[in-house]
Amino acid sequence: MTGKQKKALKRNIIGYSFILPNFIGYFIFIFVPVILTFVLCVMKWDGSSAPLEFVGLQNFAKLFRDSGFRISVKNTLYYAVFTVPLTMVASLLIAVLLNSKIRGIVVYRTAFFFPYVASLVAVGAVWNMLFQPEFGPINEFLKFIGVANPPKWCASTDWAMTVIIIVSVWKYMGYYMVVYLAALQGISQDLYEAASIDGATGFKKFRYITIPMLTPTTFFVIIMMTIQCFKVFDLIYVMTGGGPGRSTNVLVNHIYNAAFVDFKFGYASASALVLFAIVLVVTVIQFRGEKKFTDYV
């Protein structure tokens, strides 16, 4: 090798050495588990030293007969149907308000974004205390204004998922507010000035300029929020653990319990693949519907 080739090789080795830890982490924590999921979905294994037993599609057959799985799918869909639009609308309205020139705008933007970077365990613990049925501030306030029997919130099968949705919207709207804010600042002011000359009101500017110009951003938010909702686990695990009963037991909770509580790794792997298929189908449908959504707006 010539001296020039040696120097080039040395530069390449140094460069690859910087990204090697990332590749190792990806291989160990993502690639290997994905391959094992495909292998274990047709196996019966309890995670011990016992040999793997090939069972074919029995795990999938058991999965679709399991009422717990059907309940977890229903809960996940319910959570997504309400969380996605509420978060999207809240983040868009806040972004529009914070895009105006008002005093202390940086403080307001920071305040709305802070919940997203806050520790999720701390967030769950604080909201659990706020929604505490007996002595929580929220129920104390409801009693103060005359509500005789305020909800039990996280201890109630009727209200637990509502609490999760409220906390989710509060926590994640700050991130998507920043996304919308960046998109809003990319819209040319000439469009608004031309609309003002034509006599357009603020609402018409919002309806016929802001919303259409934000269509790509809205599509991105819908895709990311939907995937995030189907993967929700940590907030529910901290606040309700999937209860009371199975009222907040979503798909990832179901997979976690099957694998690390019941030690049914084959069944859990089959559940994980079904979750992957659901997210893939939803994403494909949303991508195919992007053009129609754009034309409608």
PDB file of N, CA and C in Angstrom, residues 3 11 16 31-32 45 48 58 60 63 74 85 90-91 99 102 170 179 194 261 267 269 273 281 293:
ATOM      1  N   GLY A   3       1.643   5.329   0.729  1.00  0.00           N
ATOM      2  CA  GLY A   3       1.424   6.156   1.898  1.00  0.00           C
ATOM      3  C   GLY A   3       0.065   6.826   1.881  1.00  0.00           C
ATOM      4  N   ARG A  11      -7.907   6.899   8.165  1.00  0.00           N
ATOM      5  CA  ARG A  11      -9.055   7.790   8.356  1.00  0.00           C
ATOM      6  C   ARG A  11     -10.363   6.993   8.408  1.00  0.00           C
ATOM      7  N   TYR A  16     -15.023   4.778  11.268  1.00  0.00           N
ATOM      8  CA  TYR A  16     -15.881   3.638  11.608  1.00  0.00           C
ATOM      9  C   TYR A  16     -15.817   3.299  13.095  1.00  0.00           C
ATOM     10  N   PHE A  31     -31.566  -5.641  16.385  1.00  0.00           N
ATOM     11  CA  PHE A  31     -31.522  -6.664  15.334  1.00  0.00           C
ATOM     12  C   PHE A  31     -31.707  -8.068  15.910  1.00  0.00           C
ATOM     13  N   VAL A  32     -30.936  -8.407  16.951  1.00  0.00           N
ATOM     14  CA  VAL A  32     -31.031  -9.752  17.542  1.00  0.00           C
ATOM     15  C   VAL A  32     -32.427 -10.002  18.130  1.00  0.00           C
ATOM     16  N   TRP A  45     -41.609 -21.719  24.727  1.00  0.00           N
ATOM     17  CA  TRP A  45     -40.411 -21.588  25.563  1.00  0.00           C
ATOM     18  C   TRP A  45     -40.746 -20.710  26.758  1.00  0.00           C
ATOM     19  N   SER A  48     -36.411 -20.584  30.373  1.00  0.00           N
ATOM     20  CA  SER A  48     -35.460 -21.340  31.194  1.00  0.00           C
ATOM     21  C   SER A  48     -34.499 -22.094  30.283  1.00  0.00           C
ATOM     22  N   GLN A  58     -49.537 -22.479  16.530  1.00  0.00           N
ATOM     23  CA  GLN A  58     -50.392 -22.609  17.717  1.00  0.00           C
ATOM     24  C   GLN A  58     -50.429 -21.333  18.555  1.00  0.00           C
ATOM     25  N   PHE A  60     -50.300 -18.282  17.474  1.00  0.00           N
ATOM     26  CA  PHE A  60     -51.213 -17.326  16.839  1.00  0.00           C
ATOM     27  C   PHE A  60     -52.667 -17.759  17.031  1.00  0.00           C
ATOM     28  N   LEU A  63     -53.593 -16.918  20.421  1.00  0.00           N
ATOM     29  CA  LEU A  63     -53.663 -15.464  20.550  1.00  0.00           C
ATOM     30  C   LEU A  63     -55.054 -14.953  20.193  1.00  0.00           C
ATOM     31  N   LYS A  74     -58.679  -3.640  21.799  1.00  0.00           N
ATOM     32  CA  LYS A  74     -59.765  -2.670  21.948  1.00  0.00           C
ATOM     33  C   LYS A  74     -59.306  -1.453  22.745  1.00  0.00           C
ATOM     34  N   PRO A  85     -56.192  12.754  17.821  1.00  0.00           N
ATOM     35  CA  PRO A  85     -56.793  14.050  17.451  1.00  0.00           C
ATOM     36  C   PRO A  85     -56.700  15.110  18.540  1.00  0.00           C
ATOM     37  N   ALA A  90     -54.644  20.235  20.137  1.00  0.00           N
ATOM     38  CA  ALA A  90     -54.063  21.040  21.218  1.00  0.00           C
ATOM     39  C   ALA A  90     -52.713  21.621  20.812  1.00  0.00           C
ATOM     40  N   SER A  91     -51.860  20.805  20.217  1.00  0.00           N
ATOM     41  CA  SER A  91     -50.528  21.282  19.828  1.00  0.00           C
ATOM     42  C   SER A  91     -50.615  22.322  18.720  1.00  0.00           C
ATOM     43  N   ASN A  99     -47.038  31.526  18.072  1.00  0.00           N
ATOM     44  CA  ASN A  99     -46.360  32.041  16.890  1.00  0.00           C
ATOM     45  C   ASN A  99     -46.561  33.543  16.740  1.00  0.00           C
ATOM     46  N   ILE A 102     -46.008  38.096  21.256  1.00  0.00           N
ATOM     47  CA  ILE A 102     -46.497  38.484  22.574  1.00  0.00           C
ATOM     48  C   ILE A 102     -45.317  38.533  23.539  1.00  0.00           C
ATOM     49  N   TRP A 170     -51.363  15.977  27.622  1.00  0.00           N
ATOM     50  CA  TRP A 170     -50.596  17.012  28.342  1.00  0.00           C
ATOM     51  C   TRP A 170     -49.097  16.839  28.142  1.00  0.00           C
ATOM     52  N   VAL A 179     -43.052  21.104  16.607  1.00  0.00           N
ATOM     53  CA  VAL A 179     -43.091  20.693  15.202  1.00  0.00           C
ATOM     54  C   VAL A 179     -43.979  21.643  14.402  1.00  0.00           C
ATOM     55  N   ALA A 194     -51.622  39.198   1.551  1.00  0.00           N
ATOM     56  CA  ALA A 194     -52.512  39.209   0.382  1.00  0.00           C
ATOM     57  C   ALA A 194     -53.947  38.898   0.798  1.00  0.00           C
ATOM     58  N   VAL A 261     -44.093 -11.947  33.001  1.00  0.00           N
ATOM     59  CA  VAL A 261     -44.880 -12.346  34.168  1.00  0.00           C
ATOM     60  C   VAL A 261     -45.273 -13.819  34.062  1.00  0.00           C
ATOM     61  N   TYR A 267     -45.659 -17.109  22.905  1.00  0.00           N
ATOM     62  CA  TYR A 267     -46.937 -16.405  22.800  1.00  0.00           C
ATOM     63  C   TYR A 267     -46.701 -14.894  22.745  1.00  0.00           C
ATOM     64  N   SER A 269     -44.051 -13.359  21.641  1.00  0.00           N
ATOM     65  CA  SER A 269     -43.454 -13.030  20.341  1.00  0.00           C
ATOM     66  C   SER A 269     -44.525 -12.977  19.257  1.00  0.00           C
ATOM     67  N   LEU A 273     -45.536  -9.685  16.966  1.00  0.00           N
ATOM     68  CA  LEU A 273     -45.628  -9.664  15.503  1.00  0.00           C
ATOM     69  C   LEU A 273     -46.986  -9.148  15.045  1.00  0.00           C
ATOM     70  N   VAL A 281     -49.910  -1.916   8.843  1.00  0.00           N
ATOM     71  CA  VAL A 281     -51.131  -1.710   8.055  1.00  0.00           C
ATOM     72  C   VAL A 281     -51.650  -0.289   8.225  1.00  0.00           C
ATOM     73  N   PHE A 293     -56.224  13.198   1.509  1.00  0.00           N
ATOM     74  CA  PHE A 293     -56.305  14.136   2.624  1.00  0.00           C
ATOM     75  C   PHE A 293     -55.844  15.522   2.181  1.00  0.00           C
TER      76      PHE A 293
END
